[in-house]
PDB file of C-alpha atoms in Angstrom:
ATOM      1  CA  MET O  57     -72.531 -11.612 -36.171  1.00 48.00           C
ATOM      2  CA  SER O  58     -73.339  -8.970 -33.560  1.00 59.00           C
ATOM      3  CA  GLY O  59     -71.256  -9.025 -30.411  1.00 65.00           C
ATOM      4  CA  GLN O  60     -74.184  -8.105 -28.158  1.00 76.00           C
ATOM      5  CA  SER O  61     -74.203  -9.629 -24.678  1.00 89.00           C
ATOM      6  CA  LEU O  62     -76.873 -12.254 -24.038  1.00 93.00           C
ATOM      7  CA  LEU O  63     -80.254 -11.329 -22.628  1.00 95.00           C
ATOM      8  CA  VAL O  64     -81.209 -11.790 -19.003  1.00 95.00           C
ATOM      9  CA  PRO O  65     -84.707 -11.514 -17.487  1.00 95.00           C
ATOM     10  CA  GLY O  66     -85.804  -8.020 -16.492  1.00 97.00           C
ATOM     11  CA  GLU O  67     -88.399  -6.778 -13.993  1.00 97.00           C
ATOM     12  CA  LEU O  68     -92.095  -7.177 -14.743  1.00 97.00           C
ATOM     13  CA  SER O  69     -94.446  -4.229 -14.383  1.00 98.00           C
ATOM     14  CA  PRO O  70     -97.886  -4.717 -12.777  1.00 97.00           C
ATOM     15  CA  ALA O  71    -100.562  -6.402 -14.886  1.00 93.00           C
ATOM     16  CA  ARG O  72    -102.369  -4.017 -17.233  1.00 98.00           C
ATOM     17  CA  SER O  73    -106.117  -3.664 -16.897  1.00 98.00           C
ATOM     18  CA  VAL O  74    -108.672  -4.165 -19.671  1.00 98.00           C
ATOM     19  CA  PRO O  75    -111.939  -2.177 -19.630  1.00 98.00           C
ATOM     20  CA  GLY O  76    -114.812  -4.224 -18.256  1.00 97.00           C
ATOM     21  CA  ASN O  77    -116.952  -3.784 -21.353  1.00 97.00           C
ATOM     22  CA  ILE O  78    -114.440  -5.663 -23.554  1.00 98.00           C
ATOM     23  CA  ARG O  79    -115.304  -9.330 -24.062  1.00 98.00           C
ATOM     24  CA  ARG O  80    -112.742 -11.767 -22.641  1.00 98.00           C
ATOM     25  CA  PRO O  81    -111.708 -15.084 -24.186  1.00 98.00           C
ATOM     26  CA  GLU O  82    -113.059 -18.015 -22.194  1.00 98.00           C
ATOM     27  CA  TYR O  83    -109.609 -18.979 -20.898  1.00 98.00           C
ATOM     28  CA  VAL O  84    -108.966 -15.775 -18.956  1.00 98.00           C
ATOM     29  CA  GLY O  85    -108.733 -16.601 -15.262  1.00 96.00           C
ATOM     30  CA  LYS O  86    -108.353 -20.332 -15.986  1.00 97.00           C
ATOM     31  CA  PRO O  87    -105.146 -22.422 -16.049  1.00 97.00           C
ATOM     32  CA  ALA O  88    -105.778 -23.524 -19.655  1.00 97.00           C
ATOM     33  CA  PRO O  89    -108.277 -22.985 -22.462  1.00 98.00           C
ATOM     34  CA  THR O  90    -111.142 -25.365 -23.111  1.00 97.00           C
ATOM     35  CA  PRO O  91    -110.038 -27.692 -25.952  1.00 97.00           C
ATOM     36  CA  TYR O  92    -111.500 -26.732 -29.329  1.00 97.00           C
ATOM     37  CA  THR O  93    -113.800 -29.338 -30.859  1.00 96.00           C
ATOM     38  CA  GLY O  94    -115.211 -27.399 -33.811  1.00 96.00           C
ATOM     39  CA  PRO O  95    -114.303 -27.537 -37.493  1.00 97.00           C
ATOM     40  CA  GLU O  96    -111.152 -26.115 -39.083  1.00 97.00           C
ATOM     41  CA  VAL O  97    -113.264 -24.787 -41.986  1.00 98.00           C
ATOM     42  CA  GLN O  98    -114.987 -21.601 -40.852  1.00 98.00           C
ATOM     43  CA  THR O  99    -118.209 -19.868 -41.822  1.00 98.00           C
ATOM     44  CA  ALA O 100    -118.230 -16.633 -43.821  1.00 98.00           C
ATOM     45  CA  GLU O 101    -119.350 -14.798 -40.667  1.00 98.00           C
ATOM     46  CA  THR O 102    -116.410 -16.125 -38.637  1.00 98.00           C
ATOM     47  CA  ILE O 103    -113.961 -15.239 -41.402  1.00 98.00           C
ATOM     48  CA  GLU O 104    -115.317 -11.686 -41.609  1.00 98.00           C
ATOM     49  CA  ALA O 105    -114.935 -11.328 -37.831  1.00 98.00           C
ATOM     50  CA  MET O 106    -111.365 -12.610 -38.147  1.00 98.00           C
ATOM     51  CA  ARG O 107    -110.608  -9.916 -40.728  1.00 98.00           C
ATOM     52  CA  ILE O 108    -111.495  -7.331 -38.094  1.00 98.00           C
ATOM     53  CA  ALA O 109    -109.470  -9.053 -35.360  1.00 98.00           C
ATOM     54  CA  GLY O 110    -106.524  -9.531 -37.706  1.00 98.00           C
ATOM     55  CA  ARG O 111    -106.516  -5.917 -38.804  1.00 98.00           C
ATOM     56  CA  ILE O 112    -106.551  -4.656 -35.204  1.00 98.00           C
ATOM     57  CA  ALA O 113    -103.700  -7.032 -34.279  1.00 98.00           C
ATOM     58  CA  ALA O 114    -101.650  -5.856 -37.265  1.00 98.00           C
ATOM     59  CA  GLN O 115    -102.258  -2.187 -36.478  1.00 98.00           C
ATOM     60  CA  ALA O 116    -101.441  -2.662 -32.791  1.00 98.00           C
ATOM     61  CA  MET O 117     -98.161  -4.314 -33.766  1.00 98.00           C
ATOM     62  CA  GLU O 118     -97.359  -1.433 -36.127  1.00 98.00           C
ATOM     63  CA  GLU O 119     -98.031   1.128 -33.410  1.00 98.00           C
ATOM     64  CA  ALA O 120     -95.737  -0.664 -30.951  1.00 98.00           C
ATOM     65  CA  ALA O 121     -93.043  -1.111 -33.609  1.00 98.00           C
ATOM     66  CA  LYS O 122     -92.890   2.655 -34.198  1.00 98.00           C
ATOM     67  CA  LEU O 123     -91.250   2.959 -30.775  1.00 98.00           C
ATOM     68  CA  ILE O 124     -88.474   0.434 -31.401  1.00 98.00           C
ATOM     69  CA  ALA O 125     -85.207   2.286 -30.794  1.00 98.00           C
ATOM     70  CA  PRO O 126     -82.176   2.020 -28.524  1.00 98.00           C
ATOM     71  CA  GLY O 127     -83.126   2.905 -24.950  1.00 98.00           C
ATOM     72  CA  VAL O 128     -86.780   1.832 -25.160  1.00 98.00           C
ATOM     73  CA  THR O 129     -87.972  -1.010 -22.910  1.00 98.00           C
ATOM     74  CA  THR O 130     -89.929  -3.993 -24.171  1.00 98.00           C
ATOM     75  CA  ASP O 131     -92.522  -3.164 -21.497  1.00 98.00           C
ATOM     76  CA  GLU O 132     -93.157   0.157 -23.241  1.00 98.00           C
ATOM     77  CA  LEU O 133     -93.867  -1.702 -26.483  1.00 98.00           C
ATOM     78  CA  ASP O 134     -96.359  -3.844 -24.576  1.00 98.00           C
ATOM     79  CA  ARG O 135     -98.028  -0.736 -23.128  1.00 98.00           C
ATOM     80  CA  VAL O 136     -98.611   0.759 -26.580  1.00 98.00           C
ATOM     81  CA  ALA O 137    -100.019  -2.419 -28.147  1.00 98.00           C
ATOM     82  CA  HIS O 138    -102.226  -3.038 -25.105  1.00 98.00           C
ATOM     83  CA  ALA O 139    -103.675   0.476 -25.266  1.00 98.00           C
ATOM     84  CA  TYR O 140    -104.286   0.236 -29.021  1.00 98.00           C
ATOM     85  CA  MET O 141    -106.201  -3.035 -28.751  1.00 98.00           C
ATOM     86  CA  CYS O 142    -108.295  -1.860 -25.815  1.00 98.00           C
ATOM     87  CA  ASP O 143    -109.029   1.464 -27.524  1.00 98.00           C
ATOM     88  CA  HIS O 144    -110.397  -0.504 -30.487  1.00 98.00           C
ATOM     89  CA  GLY O 145    -112.557  -2.814 -28.396  1.00 98.00           C
ATOM     90  CA  ALA O 146    -110.256  -5.834 -28.561  1.00 98.00           C
ATOM     91  CA  TYR O 147    -108.798  -7.978 -25.799  1.00 98.00           C
ATOM     92  CA  PRO O 148    -105.050  -8.769 -26.015  1.00 98.00           C
ATOM     93  CA  SER O 149    -105.232 -12.539 -26.511  1.00 98.00           C
ATOM     94  CA  THR O 150    -101.944 -13.369 -24.777  1.00 98.00           C
ATOM     95  CA  LEU O 151    -102.933 -11.587 -21.543  1.00 98.00           C
ATOM     96  CA  GLY O 152    -103.858 -14.404 -19.167  1.00 98.00           C
ATOM     97  CA  TYR O 153    -103.426 -17.171 -21.753  1.00 98.00           C
ATOM     98  CA  ARG O 154    -102.111 -20.094 -19.679  1.00 98.00           C
ATOM     99  CA  GLY O 155    -100.927 -17.454 -17.207  1.00 97.00           C
ATOM    100  CA  PHE O 156     -98.924 -15.327 -19.668  1.00 98.00           C
ATOM    101  CA  PRO O 157     -98.653 -11.933 -17.938  1.00 98.00           C
ATOM    102  CA  LYS O 158     -98.472  -9.455 -20.829  1.00 98.00           C
ATOM    103  CA  SER O 159    -100.325  -8.274 -23.941  1.00 98.00           C
ATOM    104  CA  LEU O 160     -97.692  -9.182 -26.534  1.00 98.00           C
ATOM    105  CA  CYS O 161     -94.576 -11.320 -26.834  1.00 98.00           C
ATOM    106  CA  SER O 162     -91.280  -9.467 -27.313  1.00 98.00           C
ATOM    107  CA  SER O 163     -88.474 -11.776 -28.444  1.00 98.00           C
ATOM    108  CA  VAL O 164     -85.054 -10.142 -28.799  1.00 98.00           C
ATOM    109  CA  ASN O 165     -81.962 -11.558 -30.566  1.00 98.00           C
ATOM    110  CA  GLU O 166     -81.519 -15.161 -29.368  1.00 98.00           C
ATOM    111  CA  VAL O 167     -85.131 -15.462 -28.122  1.00 98.00           C
ATOM    112  CA  ILE O 168     -87.027 -17.706 -30.544  1.00 98.00           C
ATOM    113  CA  CYS O 169     -90.502 -16.895 -29.227  1.00 98.00           C
ATOM    114  CA  HIS O 170     -92.688 -16.077 -26.208  1.00 98.00           C
ATOM    115  CA  GLY O 171     -90.399 -13.465 -24.662  1.00 98.00           C
ATOM    116  CA  ILE O 172     -92.159 -11.562 -21.853  1.00 98.00           C
ATOM    117  CA  PRO O 173     -92.066  -7.750 -22.059  1.00 98.00           C
ATOM    118  CA  ASP O 174     -90.274  -6.300 -19.033  1.00 98.00           C
ATOM    119  CA  SER O 175     -87.666  -3.709 -18.059  1.00 98.00           C
ATOM    120  CA  THR O 176     -85.239  -4.980 -20.731  1.00 98.00           C
ATOM    121  CA  VAL O 177     -83.794  -1.986 -22.596  1.00 98.00           C
ATOM    122  CA  LEU O 178     -83.334  -2.345 -26.347  1.00 98.00           C
ATOM    123  CA  ARG O 179     -79.800  -1.743 -27.616  1.00 98.00           C
ATOM    124  CA  ASP O 180     -78.420  -0.483 -30.882  1.00 98.00           C
ATOM    125  CA  GLY O 181     -78.006  -3.528 -33.138  1.00 98.00           C
ATOM    126  CA  ASP O 182     -80.758  -5.670 -31.594  1.00 98.00           C
ATOM    127  CA  ILE O 183     -83.399  -7.468 -33.619  1.00 98.00           C
ATOM    128  CA  VAL O 184     -86.834  -7.506 -32.005  1.00 98.00           C
ATOM    129  CA  ASN O 185     -89.795  -9.767 -32.733  1.00 98.00           C
ATOM    130  CA  LEU O 186     -93.241  -8.558 -31.701  1.00 98.00           C
ATOM    131  CA  ASP O 187     -96.067 -11.109 -31.596  1.00 98.00           C
ATOM    132  CA  VAL O 188     -99.531  -9.555 -31.217  1.00 98.00           C
ATOM    133  CA  THR O 189    -102.915 -11.284 -31.132  1.00 98.00           C
ATOM    134  CA  ALA O 190    -106.270  -9.516 -30.777  1.00 99.00           C
ATOM    135  CA  TYR O 191    -109.601 -11.023 -29.670  1.00 98.00           C
ATOM    136  CA  ILE O 192    -112.792  -9.297 -30.784  1.00 98.00           C
ATOM    137  CA  GLY O 193    -116.128 -10.510 -32.094  1.00 98.00           C
ATOM    138  CA  GLY O 194    -115.472 -13.903 -30.525  1.00 98.00           C
ATOM    139  CA  VAL O 195    -112.395 -14.650 -32.681  1.00 98.00           C
ATOM    140  CA  HIS O 196    -108.625 -14.120 -32.712  1.00 98.00           C
ATOM    141  CA  GLY O 197    -106.214 -12.556 -35.211  1.00 98.00           C
ATOM    142  CA  ASP O 198    -102.526 -13.387 -34.707  1.00 98.00           C
ATOM    143  CA  ASN O 199     -99.419 -11.897 -36.324  1.00 98.00           C
ATOM    144  CA  ASN O 200     -95.780 -11.149 -35.685  1.00 98.00           C
ATOM    145  CA  ALA O 201     -92.758  -9.556 -37.322  1.00 98.00           C
ATOM    146  CA  THR O 202     -89.088  -8.965 -36.583  1.00 98.00           C
ATOM    147  CA  TYR O 203     -87.770  -5.402 -36.571  1.00 98.00           C
ATOM    148  CA  LEU O 204     -84.302  -3.843 -36.624  1.00 98.00           C
ATOM    149  CA  CYS O 205     -83.239  -1.629 -33.710  1.00 98.00           C
ATOM    150  CA  GLY O 206     -80.716   0.992 -34.795  1.00 97.00           C
ATOM    151  CA  GLU O 207     -77.707  -0.134 -36.841  1.00 97.00           C
ATOM    152  CA  VAL O 208     -77.932  -3.917 -37.244  1.00 98.00           C
ATOM    153  CA  ASP O 209     -75.120  -6.113 -38.574  1.00 98.00           C
ATOM    154  CA  GLU O 210     -75.467  -7.548 -42.069  1.00 98.00           C
ATOM    155  CA  GLU O 211     -75.805 -11.181 -40.993  1.00 98.00           C
ATOM    156  CA  SER O 212     -78.743 -10.351 -38.730  1.00 98.00           C
ATOM    157  CA  ARG O 213     -80.338  -8.045 -41.313  1.00 98.00           C
ATOM    158  CA  LEU O 214     -80.231 -10.787 -43.940  1.00 98.00           C
ATOM    159  CA  LEU O 215     -81.696 -13.303 -41.490  1.00 98.00           C
ATOM    160  CA  VAL O 216     -84.663 -10.989 -40.908  1.00 98.00           C
ATOM    161  CA  GLU O 217     -85.137 -10.290 -44.615  1.00 98.00           C
ATOM    162  CA  ARG O 218     -84.979 -13.964 -45.546  1.00 98.00           C
ATOM    163  CA  THR O 219     -87.335 -15.050 -42.763  1.00 98.00           C
ATOM    164  CA  ARG O 220     -89.912 -12.604 -44.117  1.00 98.00           C
ATOM    165  CA  GLU O 221     -89.367 -14.070 -47.573  1.00 98.00           C
ATOM    166  CA  ALA O 222     -89.806 -17.608 -46.189  1.00 98.00           C
ATOM    167  CA  LEU O 223     -93.236 -16.619 -44.891  1.00 98.00           C
ATOM    168  CA  ASN O 224     -94.163 -15.003 -48.204  1.00 98.00           C
ATOM    169  CA  ARG O 225     -93.176 -18.132 -50.124  1.00 98.00           C
ATOM    170  CA  ALA O 226     -95.122 -20.352 -47.736  1.00 98.00           C
ATOM    171  CA  VAL O 227     -98.273 -18.255 -48.111  1.00 98.00           C
ATOM    172  CA  LYS O 228     -98.035 -18.579 -51.901  1.00 98.00           C
ATOM    173  CA  ALA O 229     -97.737 -22.371 -51.551  1.00 98.00           C
ATOM    174  CA  VAL O 230    -101.127 -22.667 -49.828  1.00 98.00           C
ATOM    175  CA  LYS O 231    -103.612 -24.213 -52.285  1.00 98.00           C
ATOM    176  CA  PRO O 232    -106.743 -26.299 -51.696  1.00 98.00           C
ATOM    177  CA  GLY O 233    -106.055 -29.999 -52.189  1.00 98.00           C
ATOM    178  CA  ARG O 234    -102.419 -29.832 -51.099  1.00 98.00           C
ATOM    179  CA  GLN O 235    -101.270 -31.402 -47.848  1.00 98.00           C
ATOM    180  CA  ILE O 236    -100.300 -28.950 -45.153  1.00 98.00           C
ATOM    181  CA  ASN O 237     -96.685 -30.194 -45.203  1.00 97.00           C
ATOM    182  CA  ILE O 238     -96.183 -28.189 -48.422  1.00 98.00           C
ATOM    183  CA  ILE O 239     -95.809 -25.162 -46.125  1.00 98.00           C
ATOM    184  CA  GLY O 240     -92.903 -26.610 -44.184  1.00 98.00           C
ATOM    185  CA  ARG O 241     -91.329 -28.056 -47.334  1.00 98.00           C
ATOM    186  CA  VAL O 242     -91.187 -24.602 -48.947  1.00 98.00           C
ATOM    187  CA  ILE O 243     -89.830 -22.915 -45.801  1.00 98.00           C
ATOM    188  CA  GLU O 244     -87.190 -25.560 -45.079  1.00 98.00           C
ATOM    189  CA  SER O 245     -85.923 -25.764 -48.655  1.00 98.00           C
ATOM    190  CA  TYR O 246     -85.529 -21.972 -48.788  1.00 98.00           C
ATOM    191  CA  ALA O 247     -83.825 -21.764 -45.362  1.00 98.00           C
ATOM    192  CA  LYS O 248     -81.350 -24.511 -46.278  1.00 98.00           C
ATOM    193  CA  ARG O 249     -79.996 -22.344 -49.108  1.00 98.00           C
ATOM    194  CA  PHE O 250     -78.476 -20.078 -46.450  1.00 98.00           C
ATOM    195  CA  GLY O 251     -77.574 -22.695 -43.847  1.00 98.00           C
ATOM    196  CA  TYR O 252     -80.272 -21.509 -41.416  1.00 98.00           C
ATOM    197  CA  GLY O 253     -81.844 -23.677 -38.774  1.00 98.00           C
ATOM    198  CA  VAL O 254     -85.633 -24.132 -38.903  1.00 98.00           C
ATOM    199  CA  VAL O 255     -87.298 -24.342 -35.499  1.00 98.00           C
ATOM    200  CA  ARG O 256     -89.353 -27.539 -35.308  1.00 97.00           C
ATOM    201  CA  ASP O 257     -91.011 -27.610 -31.888  1.00 97.00           C
ATOM    202  CA  PHE O 258     -92.956 -24.344 -32.220  1.00 98.00           C
ATOM    203  CA  THR O 259     -95.359 -24.278 -35.130  1.00 98.00           C
ATOM    204  CA  GLY O 260     -98.168 -22.504 -36.872  1.00 98.00           C
ATOM    205  CA  HIS O 261    -101.642 -23.420 -35.702  1.00 98.00           C
ATOM    206  CA  GLY O 262    -105.323 -23.398 -36.433  1.00 98.00           C
ATOM    207  CA  ILE O 263    -107.046 -20.254 -35.166  1.00 98.00           C
ATOM    208  CA  ASN O 264    -110.657 -19.058 -35.073  1.00 98.00           C
ATOM    209  CA  SER O 265    -112.812 -18.709 -31.962  1.00 98.00           C
ATOM    210  CA  SER O 266    -109.950 -20.686 -30.392  1.00 98.00           C
ATOM    211  CA  PHE O 267    -106.479 -19.146 -30.068  1.00 98.00           C
ATOM    212  CA  HIS O 268    -104.988 -22.578 -30.904  1.00 98.00           C
ATOM    213  CA  SER O 269    -107.498 -24.987 -32.428  1.00 97.00           C
ATOM    214  CA  GLY O 270    -105.334 -28.106 -32.397  1.00 95.00           C
ATOM    215  CA  LEU O 271    -104.362 -27.988 -36.089  1.00 97.00           C
ATOM    216  CA  ILE O 272    -100.544 -28.024 -36.356  1.00 97.00           C
ATOM    217  CA  VAL O 273     -98.685 -26.278 -39.190  1.00 98.00           C
ATOM    218  CA  PRO O 274     -95.001 -27.395 -39.131  1.00 98.00           C
ATOM    219  CA  HIS O 275     -92.358 -25.166 -40.683  1.00 98.00           C
ATOM    220  CA  TYR O 276     -90.212 -28.117 -41.768  1.00 97.00           C
ATOM    221  CA  ASP O 277     -91.120 -30.921 -44.176  1.00 95.00           C
ATOM    222  CA  SER O 278     -92.932 -33.226 -41.764  1.00 96.00           C
ATOM    223  CA  PRO O 279     -94.169 -36.551 -43.187  1.00 95.00           C
ATOM    224  CA  HIS O 280     -96.885 -36.507 -40.509  1.00 95.00           C
ATOM    225  CA  ALA O 281     -98.478 -33.222 -41.630  1.00 96.00           C
ATOM    226  CA  THR O 282    -100.888 -34.848 -44.077  1.00 97.00           C
ATOM    227  CA  THR O 283    -103.997 -32.745 -43.376  1.00 97.00           C
ATOM    228  CA  VAL O 284    -105.461 -31.682 -46.719  1.00 98.00           C
ATOM    229  CA  ILE O 285    -105.889 -27.917 -47.124  1.00 98.00           C
ATOM    230  CA  GLU O 286    -109.517 -26.908 -47.756  1.00 98.00           C
ATOM    231  CA  PRO O 287    -111.200 -23.594 -48.611  1.00 98.00           C
ATOM    232  CA  GLY O 288    -112.371 -21.828 -45.454  1.00 98.00           C
ATOM    233  CA  MET O 289    -109.624 -23.221 -43.199  1.00 98.00           C
ATOM    234  CA  THR O 290    -108.000 -20.575 -40.999  1.00 98.00           C
ATOM    235  CA  PHE O 291    -104.507 -20.965 -39.580  1.00 98.00           C
ATOM    236  CA  THR O 292    -101.209 -19.210 -38.977  1.00 98.00           C
ATOM    237  CA  ILE O 293     -97.862 -19.651 -40.686  1.00 98.00           C
ATOM    238  CA  GLU O 294     -95.002 -18.332 -38.540  1.00 98.00           C
ATOM    239  CA  PRO O 295     -91.533 -19.605 -39.518  1.00 98.00           C
ATOM    240  CA  MET O 296     -88.706 -19.213 -37.004  1.00 98.00           C
ATOM    241  CA  LEU O 297     -85.261 -19.329 -38.634  1.00 98.00           C
ATOM    242  CA  THR O 298     -81.941 -19.324 -36.788  1.00 98.00           C
ATOM    243  CA  LEU O 299     -78.293 -18.567 -37.558  1.00 98.00           C
ATOM    244  CA  GLY O 300     -77.355 -21.866 -35.918  1.00 97.00           C
ATOM    245  CA  THR O 301     -79.154 -24.803 -34.332  1.00 97.00           C
ATOM    246  CA  HIS O 302     -82.922 -25.243 -34.219  1.00 97.00           C
ATOM    247  CA  GLU O 303     -82.581 -26.691 -30.708  1.00 97.00           C
ATOM    248  CA  TYR O 304     -83.602 -24.538 -27.761  1.00 98.00           C
ATOM    249  CA  ASP O 305     -83.565 -23.945 -24.010  1.00 98.00           C
ATOM    250  CA  MET O 306     -86.394 -22.573 -21.894  1.00 98.00           C
ATOM    251  CA  TRP O 307     -85.909 -19.868 -19.266  1.00 98.00           C
ATOM    252  CA  ALA O 308     -87.126 -20.465 -15.722  1.00 97.00           C
ATOM    253  CA  ASP O 309     -90.214 -18.325 -16.452  1.00 97.00           C
ATOM    254  CA  GLY O 310     -91.620 -21.251 -18.442  1.00 97.00           C
ATOM    255  CA  TRP O 311     -92.188 -19.073 -21.516  1.00 98.00           C
ATOM    256  CA  THR O 312     -89.020 -17.545 -22.942  1.00 98.00           C
ATOM    257  CA  VAL O 313     -87.506 -19.881 -25.556  1.00 98.00           C
ATOM    258  CA  VAL O 314     -83.871 -19.222 -26.577  1.00 98.00           C
ATOM    259  CA  THR O 315     -81.622 -20.924 -29.115  1.00 98.00           C
ATOM    260  CA  LYS O 316     -79.417 -23.526 -27.466  1.00 98.00           C
ATOM    261  CA  ASP O 317     -76.307 -22.024 -29.065  1.00 97.00           C
ATOM    262  CA  ARG O 318     -77.585 -18.480 -28.278  1.00 98.00           C
ATOM    263  CA  LYS O 319     -77.301 -17.443 -31.919  1.00 98.00           C
ATOM    264  CA  ARG O 320     -79.865 -15.051 -33.326  1.00 98.00           C
ATOM    265  CA  THR O 321     -83.277 -15.977 -34.650  1.00 98.00           C
ATOM    266  CA  ALA O 322     -86.077 -14.206 -36.530  1.00 98.00           C
ATOM    267  CA  GLN O 323     -89.769 -14.890 -37.071  1.00 98.00           C
ATOM    268  CA  PHE O 324     -92.700 -13.586 -39.138  1.00 98.00           C
ATOM    269  CA  GLU O 325     -96.357 -14.598 -38.947  1.00 98.00           C
ATOM    270  CA  HIS O 326     -99.710 -14.060 -40.614  1.00 98.00           C
ATOM    271  CA  THR O 327    -103.173 -15.471 -40.017  1.00 98.00           C
ATOM    272  CA  LEU O 328    -104.658 -16.819 -43.262  1.00 98.00           C
ATOM    273  CA  VAL O 329    -107.931 -18.067 -44.666  1.00 98.00           C
ATOM    274  CA  VAL O 330    -107.771 -20.555 -47.510  1.00 98.00           C
ATOM    275  CA  THR O 331    -109.654 -19.424 -50.628  1.00 98.00           C
ATOM    276  CA  ASP O 332    -110.686 -21.403 -53.705  1.00 97.00           C
ATOM    277  CA  SER O 333    -107.411 -20.480 -55.409  1.00 95.00           C
ATOM    278  CA  GLY O 334    -104.891 -19.876 -52.598  1.00 97.00           C
ATOM    279  CA  ALA O 335    -104.819 -17.908 -49.356  1.00 98.00           C
ATOM    280  CA  GLU O 336    -105.976 -14.511 -48.132  1.00 98.00           C
ATOM    281  CA  ILE O 337    -103.917 -12.824 -45.404  1.00 98.00           C
ATOM    282  CA  LEU O 338    -106.198 -11.666 -42.583  1.00 98.00           C
ATOM    283  CA  THR O 339    -103.525  -9.775 -40.616  1.00 98.00           C
ATOM    284  CA  LEU O 340    -102.902  -6.767 -42.826  1.00 95.00           C
ATOM    285  CA  PRO O 341    -103.016  -3.295 -41.241  1.00 89.00           C
TER     286      PRO O 341
END
């Protein structure tokens, strides 16, 4: 495993502005979003809007990822994704969500999720997860991926490759009539082949006009995840696999989640809509 020193919080840059003509989610400027009370099955119009939001989110993530290299700050990655979304008429969904201060999450090495972009400088051998969500047309599109920075050790490279494969396998397992725990069963059984931990307390989620609808999509085989998958449902799958424990600590910022043993972790995510025969990925660039 890489011998990189552990991360420490960096300095935050000032909040980035969003043009006034771009529609804001209802939660901006509030301590929390209004709870979603609508259906998990969406209309054709909502799904089409989500295709647009998902594509912008995927392209914004790609643009930011092009900059990943030793010496680049995570704040610079945030700047690029923020500008891309605004230039395409979208609001960065994380900006102001429950007080989150930036337009993407940047989670490096031992950070499981929700890392805040700041003055942290990427180093040769890091692995970097970018999580980007765009809001446009009254709906959200949410995706993330883990990238290699420079020359990455084999153990970390395999973790990233296999986490991507875990997501791919989970997407293929989505079929109408199955219970939603099939997703976690597929991910956990694959991860166990390599001795990886599967993060349990941070999950996939329903998404539509609401960033998080209340639907929970566990990445482990949960006996409680008995919701039946139906055509038209929209949700994310976003497995987080670790080289060690699935247990975690939270930084004092209230957002940054790190593995308790400080071993590395990777994550990949897509937003999906369930079709009559499987699932369509909505977050393709």
